[in-house]
Coordinates of C-alpha atoms in Angstrom, one line a residue:
Chain Y
M1 CA 73.9 24.3 144.8
S2 CA 76.7 25.5 147.0
A3 CA 74.8 24.3 150.1
K4 CA 76.8 22.0 152.2
P5 CA 76.2 18.4 151.2
A6 CA 74.4 16.3 153.8
L7 CA 76.0 14.0 156.3
R8 CA 76.3 10.3 155.2
L9 CA 77.2 9.0 158.7
D10 CA 76.5 10.4 162.2
A11 CA 78.9 10.2 165.2
E12 CA 77.9 6.8 166.3
E13 CA 78.1 5.3 162.8
I14 CA 81.5 6.9 162.3
A15 CA 82.8 5.4 165.6
A16 CA 81.6 2.0 164.7
F17 CA 83.3 2.2 161.3
L18 CA 86.5 3.4 162.7
N19 CA 86.5 0.6 165.3
D20 CA 85.9 -1.8 162.4
V21 CA 88.8 -0.9 160.2
Y22 CA 91.2 0.3 163.0
P23 CA 90.5 -1.8 166.1
G24 CA 91.1 0.1 169.2
A25 CA 90.9 3.5 167.6
M26 CA 88.1 4.6 169.7
E27 CA 89.8 3.8 172.9
N28 CA 91.9 6.9 172.5
F29 CA 89.3 9.4 171.2
S30 CA 85.6 10.1 171.4
I31 CA 83.5 11.8 168.8
E32 CA 81.6 14.6 170.4
D33 CA 79.9 16.2 167.4
V34 CA 79.7 15.8 163.6
Q35 CA 78.2 18.3 161.3
P36 CA 78.4 18.8 157.5
M37 CA 82.0 19.6 156.8
S38 CA 83.1 19.7 160.5
A39 CA 83.5 17.7 163.6
R40 CA 84.6 17.9 167.2
I41 CA 86.5 15.1 168.9
R42 CA 87.9 14.7 172.3
M43 CA 91.2 13.0 173.3
P44 CA 90.7 11.8 176.9
F45 CA 93.7 12.4 179.1
K46 CA 96.0 9.3 179.6
P47 CA 99.2 9.4 181.7
W48 CA 101.2 7.8 179.0
R49 CA 100.6 10.8 176.7
L50 CA 102.7 13.0 179.0
R51 CA 106.3 13.9 178.1
P52 CA 108.9 15.4 180.5
G53 CA 107.6 18.6 181.9
G54 CA 104.0 17.2 182.3
T55 CA 102.6 18.3 178.9
I56 CA 100.8 16.2 176.3
S57 CA 103.4 14.9 173.6
G58 CA 103.5 16.2 170.2
P59 CA 102.8 12.9 168.4
S60 CA 99.6 12.6 170.5
L61 CA 98.5 16.0 169.2
M62 CA 99.4 15.1 165.7
A63 CA 97.3 11.8 166.0
L64 CA 94.4 13.8 167.3
A65 CA 94.6 16.3 164.5
D66 CA 94.8 13.4 161.9
T67 CA 91.9 11.4 163.4
G68 CA 89.9 14.6 164.0
L69 CA 89.8 15.4 160.3
W70 CA 89.2 11.8 159.3
V71 CA 86.1 11.8 161.3
A72 CA 84.8 15.0 159.5
L73 CA 85.8 13.4 156.2
L74 CA 84.0 10.0 157.0
G75 CA 80.7 12.0 157.9
M76 CA 80.8 13.3 154.3
I77 CA 82.0 10.4 152.3
G78 CA 80.6 7.5 154.3
R79 CA 82.0 4.0 154.6
E80 CA 84.5 4.4 151.8
P81 CA 87.7 2.5 151.4
L82 CA 90.4 4.0 153.5
S83 CA 91.6 7.5 152.7
V84 CA 95.2 8.2 153.7
T85 CA 96.7 11.3 155.0
S86 CA 99.1 12.8 152.5
H87 CA 100.2 16.0 154.3
L88 CA 100.0 17.3 157.9
D89 CA 101.4 20.4 159.4
I90 CA 101.0 21.4 163.0
D91 CA 102.1 24.4 165.0
F92 CA 102.5 23.9 168.8
L93 CA 101.2 27.1 170.4
R94 CA 101.1 26.6 174.1
K95 CA 102.1 23.8 176.5
P96 CA 99.1 21.6 176.7
A97 CA 98.0 20.9 180.3
P98 CA 97.8 17.2 181.5
A99 CA 94.1 17.1 180.6
D100 CA 91.7 16.1 177.8
V101 CA 92.3 17.9 174.5
I102 CA 89.4 18.8 172.3
A103 CA 89.8 19.3 168.5
H104 CA 87.6 21.4 166.3
T105 CA 88.0 20.4 162.7
T106 CA 86.7 22.1 159.6
L107 CA 86.8 20.7 156.0
H108 CA 87.6 23.5 153.5
K109 CA 87.6 21.3 150.5
L110 CA 86.1 17.9 149.7
G111 CA 87.1 17.0 146.2
R112 CA 87.2 13.8 144.3
R113 CA 90.8 13.2 145.0
L114 CA 91.8 15.4 147.9
A115 CA 90.2 16.7 151.1
V116 CA 91.8 19.5 153.0
G117 CA 90.8 21.0 156.4
D118 CA 92.0 22.8 159.6
V119 CA 92.1 21.6 163.2
I120 CA 92.2 23.9 166.2
M121 CA 93.1 22.1 169.5
Y122 CA 92.2 23.3 173.0
S123 CA 93.1 21.7 176.5
D124 CA 89.8 21.1 178.3
G125 CA 88.6 24.3 180.0
E126 CA 91.0 26.7 178.1
D127 CA 89.9 29.3 175.6
R128 CA 93.2 29.8 173.8
P129 CA 94.3 26.9 171.6
C130 CA 97.3 24.7 172.3
A131 CA 97.9 23.7 168.7
R132 CA 96.6 24.3 165.2
A133 CA 97.0 21.9 162.2
S134 CA 96.0 21.4 158.7
V135 CA 95.6 18.0 157.1
T136 CA 95.3 16.7 153.5
Y137 CA 93.7 13.4 152.8
A138 CA 94.0 11.5 149.5
I139 CA 90.8 9.9 148.7
P140 CA 90.9 6.6 146.9
S141 CA 90.0 6.7 143.2
S142 CA 86.9 4.4 143.8
Y143 CA 85.2 7.3 145.4
A144 CA 83.0 9.2 143.0
G145 CA 81.6 11.9 145.2
P146 CA 81.2 15.7 145.0
S147 CA 83.8 17.7 143.3
S148 CA 84.4 20.9 144.9
Chain L
M1 CA 133.9 31.8 159.6
S2 CA 131.1 30.1 157.9
A3 CA 132.6 26.7 158.6
K4 CA 130.2 24.4 160.3
P5 CA 130.4 24.6 164.1
A6 CA 131.9 21.5 165.7
L7 CA 129.9 18.8 167.5
R8 CA 129.4 19.2 171.2
L9 CA 128.0 15.6 171.7
D10 CA 128.5 12.5 169.8
A11 CA 125.9 9.7 169.2
E12 CA 126.5 7.9 172.4
E13 CA 126.3 11.0 174.5
I14 CA 123.2 12.1 172.8
A15 CA 121.5 8.8 173.4
A16 CA 122.5 8.9 177.1
F17 CA 121.1 12.5 177.4
L18 CA 117.8 11.4 175.7
N19 CA 117.4 8.6 178.0
D20 CA 117.9 10.8 180.9
V21 CA 115.5 13.5 180.1
Y22 CA 112.9 11.4 178.3
P23 CA 113.2 7.7 179.8
G24 CA 112.5 5.0 177.4
A25 CA 113.0 7.3 174.4
M26 CA 115.9 5.1 173.0
E27 CA 113.8 2.0 173.1
N28 CA 112.2 3.3 170.0
F29 CA 115.0 4.8 168.0
S30 CA 118.7 4.2 167.5
I31 CA 121.2 6.9 166.5
E32 CA 123.4 5.7 163.7
D33 CA 125.5 8.8 162.9
V34 CA 125.9 12.3 164.0
Q35 CA 127.7 15.0 162.0
P36 CA 127.8 18.8 162.3
M37 CA 124.3 19.9 161.2
S38 CA 123.0 16.5 160.4
A39 CA 122.2 13.0 161.8
R40 CA 120.9 9.7 160.8
I41 CA 118.6 7.6 163.1
R42 CA 116.7 4.4 162.8
M43 CA 113.4 3.5 164.1
P44 CA 113.3 -0.3 164.5
F45 CA 110.2 -2.2 163.3
K46 CA 107.6 -2.8 165.9
P47 CA 104.3 -4.5 165.2
W48 CA 102.4 -2.0 167.2
R49 CA 103.5 0.6 164.7
L50 CA 101.4 -1.0 161.9
R51 CA 98.1 0.5 160.9
P52 CA 95.4 -1.4 158.8
G53 CA 96.9 -2.3 155.5
G54 CA 100.2 -3.3 157.1
T55 CA 102.0 0.1 156.8
I56 CA 103.8 2.1 159.5
S57 CA 101.4 4.5 161.1
G58 CA 101.7 8.3 160.3
P59 CA 102.2 9.2 164.0
S60 CA 105.1 6.9 164.1
L61 CA 106.8 8.6 161.2
M62 CA 106.1 12.1 162.7
A63 CA 107.7 11.0 166.0
L64 CA 110.7 9.7 164.0
A65 CA 111.0 13.0 162.1
D66 CA 110.7 15.0 165.4
T67 CA 113.3 12.8 167.2
G68 CA 115.6 12.9 164.3
L69 CA 116.0 16.5 164.0
W70 CA 116.2 16.7 167.8
V71 CA 119.3 14.4 167.6
A72 CA 120.9 16.7 165.1
L73 CA 120.2 19.7 167.3
L74 CA 121.5 18.2 170.5
G75 CA 124.7 17.3 168.7
M76 CA 125.2 21.0 168.0
I77 CA 123.9 22.7 171.3
G78 CA 124.8 20.0 173.8
R79 CA 123.1 19.2 177.1
E80 CA 120.9 22.3 177.1
P81 CA 117.5 22.6 178.7
L82 CA 114.9 21.1 176.5
S83 CA 114.1 22.6 173.2
V84 CA 110.5 22.2 172.1
T85 CA 109.0 21.5 168.6
S86 CA 107.2 24.5 167.5
H87 CA 106.2 23.4 164.0
L88 CA 106.2 20.2 162.0
D89 CA 105.1 19.4 158.5
I90 CA 105.2 16.1 156.8
D91 CA 104.4 14.7 153.4
F92 CA 103.5 10.9 153.3
L93 CA 105.0 9.8 149.9
R94 CA 104.7 6.2 149.8
K95 CA 103.2 3.4 151.9
P96 CA 106.0 2.5 154.2
A97 CA 106.7 -1.2 154.4
P98 CA 106.6 -3.2 157.7
A99 CA 110.4 -2.6 158.1
D100 CA 112.8 -0.2 159.9
V101 CA 112.5 3.4 158.8
I102 CA 115.8 5.3 158.5
A103 CA 115.6 9.2 158.8
H104 CA 118.3 11.5 157.3
T105 CA 118.1 14.8 159.0
T106 CA 119.7 18.2 158.0
L107 CA 119.8 21.3 160.0
H108 CA 119.5 24.3 157.7
K109 CA 119.5 27.0 160.5
L110 CA 120.8 27.0 163.9
G111 CA 119.9 30.4 165.5
R112 CA 119.7 31.6 169.0
R113 CA 116.0 31.1 169.2
L114 CA 115.0 28.8 166.3
A115 CA 116.5 25.8 164.7
V116 CA 115.0 24.5 161.3
G117 CA 115.7 21.5 159.3
D118 CA 114.6 18.8 156.9
V119 CA 114.1 15.1 157.4
I120 CA 114.0 12.5 154.5
M121 CA 112.7 9.0 155.6
Y122 CA 113.3 5.7 153.9
S123 CA 112.1 2.2 154.6
D124 CA 115.1 0.0 155.1
G125 CA 116.4 -1.1 151.8
E126 CA 114.3 1.2 149.6
D127 CA 116.0 4.1 147.5
R128 CA 112.9 6.2 147.3
P129 CA 111.7 8.1 150.4
C130 CA 108.5 7.0 152.2
A131 CA 108.1 10.6 153.7
R132 CA 109.7 14.0 154.1
A133 CA 109.2 16.4 156.9
S134 CA 110.5 19.7 158.0
V135 CA 110.7 20.7 161.8
T136 CA 111.2 23.9 163.7
Y137 CA 112.5 23.8 167.3
A138 CA 112.2 26.8 169.7
I139 CA 115.4 27.0 171.7
P140 CA 115.1 28.1 175.3
S141 CA 116.4 31.6 175.9
S142 CA 119.1 30.4 178.3
Y143 CA 120.9 29.1 175.3
A144 CA 123.5 31.7 174.1
G145 CA 125.0 29.8 171.1
P146 CA 125.8 30.7 167.6
S147 CA 123.5 33.0 165.7
S148 CA 123.0 32.2 162.1
Chain S
M1 CA 113.6 -0.9 138.1
S2 CA 113.9 1.8 140.6
A3 CA 116.4 3.5 138.5
K4 CA 115.5 7.3 138.0
P5 CA 113.3 7.7 134.9
A6 CA 115.0 9.6 132.1
L7 CA 114.5 13.3 131.3
R8 CA 111.9 14.0 128.7
L9 CA 112.9 17.7 128.3
D10 CA 116.2 19.5 128.8
A11 CA 116.8 23.0 130.3
E12 CA 116.3 24.8 126.9
E13 CA 113.1 22.9 126.0
I14 CA 111.7 23.6 129.5
A15 CA 112.5 27.3 129.1
A16 CA 110.8 27.4 125.7
F17 CA 107.7 25.6 127.0
L18 CA 107.3 27.8 130.1
N19 CA 107.6 30.9 127.8
D20 CA 104.9 29.5 125.7
V21 CA 102.4 28.8 128.3
Y22 CA 103.3 31.6 130.7
P23 CA 104.6 34.4 128.5
G24 CA 107.3 36.4 130.4
A25 CA 108.1 33.7 132.9
M26 CA 111.6 33.4 132.0
E27 CA 112.5 37.1 132.2
N28 CA 112.4 36.5 136.0
F29 CA 114.3 33.1 136.2
S30 CA 117.0 31.1 134.4
I31 CA 117.3 27.3 134.3
E32 CA 120.9 26.4 135.1
D33 CA 120.7 22.6 135.3
V34 CA 118.1 19.9 134.9
Q35 CA 118.7 16.4 136.1
P36 CA 116.3 13.4 136.5
M37 CA 114.3 14.3 139.6
S38 CA 116.2 17.6 140.2
A39 CA 116.9 21.1 138.9
R40 CA 118.8 24.2 139.7
I41 CA 117.3 27.6 138.8
R42 CA 118.4 31.2 139.3
M43 CA 116.3 34.3 140.1
P44 CA 118.5 37.3 139.0
F45 CA 118.3 40.3 141.3
K46 CA 115.9 42.9 140.4
P47 CA 115.5 46.1 142.6
W48 CA 111.7 45.7 142.6
R49 CA 112.2 42.5 144.6
L50 CA 113.5 44.4 147.6
R51 CA 111.5 45.0 150.6
P52 CA 112.2 47.5 153.4
G53 CA 115.5 46.6 155.0
G54 CA 117.1 45.8 151.6
T55 CA 116.2 42.0 151.6
I56 CA 114.5 40.1 148.9
S57 CA 110.7 39.9 149.4
G58 CA 109.0 36.7 150.7
P59 CA 106.6 36.4 147.7
S60 CA 109.7 36.5 145.5
L61 CA 111.2 33.5 147.2
M62 CA 107.9 31.7 147.1
A63 CA 107.6 32.2 143.4
L64 CA 111.2 30.9 143.1
A65 CA 110.4 27.9 145.0
D66 CA 107.3 27.2 143.1
T67 CA 108.8 27.8 139.7
G68 CA 111.9 25.8 140.6
L69 CA 109.9 22.5 141.4
W70 CA 107.9 23.1 138.3
V71 CA 111.0 23.0 136.2
A72 CA 112.2 19.7 137.8
L73 CA 108.6 18.3 137.2
L74 CA 108.5 19.4 133.5
G75 CA 111.8 17.8 133.0
M76 CA 110.2 14.5 134.0
I77 CA 106.6 14.7 132.5
G78 CA 107.3 16.8 129.4
R79 CA 105.0 19.1 127.7
E80 CA 101.9 18.1 129.6
P81 CA 98.8 20.2 130.3
L82 CA 99.5 22.5 133.2
S83 CA 100.1 21.0 136.6
V84 CA 98.9 23.3 139.4
T85 CA 100.5 23.9 142.9
S86 CA 98.2 22.4 145.6
H87 CA 100.5 23.0 148.6
L88 CA 103.6 25.1 149.3
D89 CA 105.3 25.7 152.6
I90 CA 108.3 27.8 153.1
D91 CA 110.7 28.7 156.1
F92 CA 112.6 31.9 155.9
L93 CA 116.0 31.2 157.4
R94 CA 118.2 34.3 156.9
K95 CA 117.6 37.7 155.4
P96 CA 118.5 37.3 151.7
A97 CA 121.0 39.8 150.5
P98 CA 120.2 42.1 147.5
A99 CA 121.6 39.5 145.1
D100 CA 120.7 36.6 142.8
V101 CA 119.0 33.6 144.6
I102 CA 119.7 30.1 143.5
A103 CA 117.2 27.3 144.2
H104 CA 118.1 23.7 144.3
T105 CA 115.1 21.5 143.8
T106 CA 114.7 17.8 144.4
L107 CA 111.5 15.8 143.5
H108 CA 110.9 13.2 146.2
K109 CA 107.8 11.7 144.6
L110 CA 106.4 11.7 141.1
G111 CA 103.1 9.9 141.2
R112 CA 100.2 9.8 138.6
R113 CA 98.3 12.4 140.5
L114 CA 100.9 14.2 142.9
A115 CA 104.4 15.3 142.8
V116 CA 106.3 16.4 145.9
G117 CA 109.6 17.9 146.3
D118 CA 111.9 20.1 148.4
V119 CA 113.7 23.4 147.6
I120 CA 116.7 24.9 149.2
M121 CA 117.5 28.5 148.4
Y122 CA 120.8 30.4 148.6
S123 CA 121.9 33.9 148.0
D124 CA 124.5 33.9 145.4
G125 CA 127.9 33.2 147.1
E126 CA 126.5 32.1 150.4
D127 CA 126.9 28.6 151.7
R128 CA 124.1 28.7 154.2
P129 CA 120.5 28.7 152.8
C130 CA 118.2 31.8 153.1
A131 CA 115.1 29.7 152.8
R132 CA 113.7 26.1 152.5
A133 CA 110.5 25.1 150.9
S134 CA 108.4 22.0 150.0
V135 CA 105.9 22.1 147.2
T136 CA 103.2 19.7 146.0
Y137 CA 101.9 19.7 142.4
A138 CA 98.7 18.2 141.4
I139 CA 99.1 16.6 138.0
P140 CA 96.2 16.6 135.6
S141 CA 94.4 13.3 135.1
S142 CA 95.3 13.2 131.4
Y143 CA 98.9 12.3 132.4
A144 CA 99.5 8.6 132.6
G145 CA 103.1 8.5 133.6
P146 CA 105.1 6.7 136.2
S147 CA 103.4 5.7 139.4
S148 CA 105.6 5.9 142.4
Chain M
M1 CA 92.4 37.5 182.6
S2 CA 92.2 35.5 179.5
A3 CA 90.1 38.2 177.8
K4 CA 91.5 39.2 174.5
P5 CA 93.9 42.2 174.7
A6 CA 92.5 45.4 173.3
L7 CA 93.5 46.8 169.8
R8 CA 96.4 49.3 169.8
L9 CA 95.8 50.4 166.2
D10 CA 92.6 50.6 164.2
A11 CA 92.3 49.8 160.4
E12 CA 93.2 53.4 159.3
E13 CA 96.2 53.7 161.6
I14 CA 97.5 50.2 160.4
A15 CA 97.1 51.3 156.7
A16 CA 99.0 54.5 157.4
F17 CA 101.8 52.7 159.2
L18 CA 102.1 50.1 156.4
N19 CA 102.3 52.8 153.7
D20 CA 105.0 54.4 155.8
V21 CA 107.3 51.4 156.3
Y22 CA 106.4 49.7 152.9
P23 CA 105.5 52.4 150.5
G24 CA 102.9 51.3 147.9
A25 CA 101.8 48.4 150.1
M26 CA 98.2 49.7 150.4
E27 CA 97.8 50.0 146.6
N28 CA 97.4 46.3 146.5
F29 CA 95.4 45.6 149.6
S30 CA 92.6 47.3 151.6
I31 CA 91.9 46.7 155.2
E32 CA 88.1 46.1 155.7
D33 CA 88.0 45.3 159.4
V34 CA 90.4 44.8 162.4
Q35 CA 89.3 43.1 165.7
P36 CA 91.3 41.8 168.6
M37 CA 93.2 38.9 167.3
S38 CA 91.6 39.1 163.8
A39 CA 91.3 41.1 160.6
R40 CA 89.7 41.0 157.2
I41 CA 91.5 42.4 154.2
R42 CA 90.7 42.6 150.5
M43 CA 92.9 42.2 147.5
P44 CA 91.3 44.1 144.6
F45 CA 91.4 42.4 141.3
K46 CA 94.3 43.5 138.9
P47 CA 94.7 41.9 135.5
W48 CA 98.4 41.4 136.2
R49 CA 97.6 39.0 139.0
L50 CA 96.2 36.5 136.4
R51 CA 98.1 33.4 135.3
P52 CA 97.3 31.3 132.3
G53 CA 93.8 29.9 132.6
G54 CA 92.5 33.2 134.0
T55 CA 93.0 32.5 137.7
I56 CA 94.7 34.6 140.4
S57 CA 98.5 33.6 140.7
G58 CA 99.7 31.6 143.6
P59 CA 102.2 34.2 144.7
S60 CA 99.5 36.8 144.9
L61 CA 97.4 34.6 147.3
M62 CA 100.6 34.0 149.4
A63 CA 101.2 37.8 149.5
L64 CA 97.6 38.3 150.6
A65 CA 97.9 35.7 153.3
D66 CA 101.2 37.2 154.5
T67 CA 99.8 40.7 154.6
G68 CA 96.5 39.8 156.1
L69 CA 98.1 38.2 159.2
W70 CA 100.6 41.1 159.4
V71 CA 97.5 43.5 159.7
A72 CA 96.1 41.4 162.5
L73 CA 99.4 41.5 164.2
L74 CA 99.9 45.2 163.9
G75 CA 96.5 45.8 165.4
M76 CA 97.7 44.0 168.5
I77 CA 101.3 45.2 168.9
G78 CA 101.1 48.7 167.4
R79 CA 103.8 50.6 165.7
E80 CA 106.6 48.2 166.5
P81 CA 109.8 47.5 164.6
L82 CA 109.1 45.2 161.7
S83 CA 108.2 41.7 162.4
V84 CA 109.3 39.1 159.8
T85 CA 107.5 36.1 158.4
S86 CA 109.4 33.0 159.5
H87 CA 107.1 30.4 158.1
L88 CA 104.1 30.3 155.7
D89 CA 102.2 27.3 154.4
I90 CA 99.3 27.5 152.0
D91 CA 96.8 25.0 150.4
F92 CA 95.3 26.0 147.1
L93 CA 91.7 24.6 147.2
R94 CA 89.9 25.9 144.2
K95 CA 90.9 28.0 141.2
P96 CA 90.3 31.6 142.2
A97 CA 88.1 33.5 139.8
P98 CA 89.3 36.8 138.2
A99 CA 87.8 38.8 141.0
D100 CA 88.7 40.5 144.4
V101 CA 89.9 38.0 147.0
I102 CA 89.0 38.5 150.7
A103 CA 91.2 37.1 153.4
H104 CA 89.9 36.3 156.9
T105 CA 92.7 36.1 159.3
T106 CA 92.8 34.8 163.0
L107 CA 95.8 35.0 165.4
H108 CA 95.9 31.9 167.5
K109 CA 99.0 32.9 169.4
L110 CA 100.5 36.2 170.2
G111 CA 103.8 35.5 172.3
R112 CA 106.8 37.6 173.0
R113 CA 108.8 36.1 170.2
L114 CA 106.3 34.4 167.8
A115 CA 102.8 35.1 166.5
V116 CA 100.9 32.3 164.6
G117 CA 97.6 32.4 162.8
D118 CA 95.3 31.2 160.1
V119 CA 94.1 32.7 157.0
I120 CA 91.0 31.6 154.9
M121 CA 90.7 33.3 151.5
Y122 CA 87.6 33.6 149.4
S123 CA 86.9 35.0 145.9
D124 CA 84.4 37.8 146.2
G125 CA 81.0 36.4 146.2
E126 CA 81.9 32.8 146.8
D127 CA 81.1 30.8 150.0
R128 CA 83.7 28.2 149.7
P129 CA 87.4 29.2 150.2
C130 CA 89.8 29.3 147.3
A131 CA 92.8 28.8 149.7
R132 CA 93.9 28.5 153.3
A133 CA 97.2 29.5 154.9
S134 CA 99.0 29.6 158.2
V135 CA 101.7 32.1 158.8
T136 CA 104.3 32.5 161.7
Y137 CA 105.7 35.9 162.4
A138 CA 109.0 36.4 164.4
I139 CA 108.5 39.4 166.6
P140 CA 111.7 41.6 167.2
S141 CA 113.1 41.2 170.7
S142 CA 112.5 44.9 171.4
Y143 CA 108.9 44.1 171.8
A144 CA 107.9 43.3 175.5
G145 CA 104.3 42.6 175.0
P146 CA 101.9 39.9 176.2
S147 CA 103.2 36.4 176.6
S148 CA 100.7 33.8 175.7

């Protein structure tokens, strides 16, 4: 009963859906793994993401956190009309090196109206995170999925 | 004694400094007003800021909040080595129209090590905000300004 | 059309309703003013609120922020079934003196499902805030009020 | 080199220190486990923690999150002058049953000036969290520990 609900979409299907509704989205991110209530996505390094000092910009990390949790959410709710971010908070912990950044996302709640989760971000090869975030998505009322 | 400290830089000087340390920054924003402990900046509409549905993207609003509070901070501390954002949280309140967005920022604390403030954002012409944010900046230890 | 909706309850009616649904609530707080989309409430000093060092405890300020925004919300939606806090974030800015604390709350959004607002808190007699908070309330689906 | 630093205090020593500096603190919480950069603490059920509807109050969960991360921090920095919470944000995910609540805390950053971590809270016996929080502590400048 409290088992994790099954996935509705796998990594490939999510990438295809995102590219459909948000053309170009997947030029900036790649989905590495999707599990029930969690996902791992990668933001490949691009020079335009750097800010003075040679670190990845804050808005880039915010976009990574936002997209990362969206991917985990789509895995659970499928090709539903667009959910929208209602809240995001982020702590910048260490200067992120000019490298790929990997986001590990965990959904803590998937309700009928709100989904909430955490994101921990690492520069590729580092074992201490460069940022943490939590994100809330408002789910459109057409969705009649699991309440929890 | 508890009077607000005076401005060290005006809007024009801040814009020049930002363009120096972060080339191109002021292509995306214009500083409309700077007062002690507050500022108002504008993010002119650009089509590339839109996301599906015709609204301004979340990362654009986050960048506006982040930059807006930085402007207020620079007005107070002057041409100091770069402060860095350590925390940002944002609530998306209403879908922002495809229009300029104006950010009203207020510094609530300007300490030796941390500065904290609020940002309220409005689509141009609207009287209800499209987003609110709060932002914390870590101030480099070389700065020996007011403690409060 | 975008005028602020009128108040459904005044300060006295809100205090009576809170005492009804949450007996004892008003021993700890007093409502000083309620306006459309805003309120001011006071948390009278009590020695048990102190933590080592002689400052008001963090959880006391959190409870003040939470209650303060609830008061502003009740002014707008009236004697509705209980709304619940879904998110709260707070920045502690200065050590609050052993004194009353006054919270100024502003609702930025009052939708059908979510209400979001800011709270700025001052030790009595101080002109610089000791804390800021933002709070989100989830509104029960029985409520069919203004969408915005 | 990037190995987790060792513990300076174990669970018993932390409880004794907390009771010293904050008499009575450990009546409300018990420390179940302390590891490098993480801890698990329990908030035993008390009827006075209930709010209308029979759920644990929000401020109680906030105090649990705050204390939980403090315990993890003390394990790492030892009997240092009091750190203070500078930021806390919390999402309430599910109504917490009238039962013990267990907090799993993880420090993501332990710098010279700031410590940042996450807290996931569960009602005893539940496998889905009732709340998540992140907390930032400001560390007094007398502390000259690890920078990371």
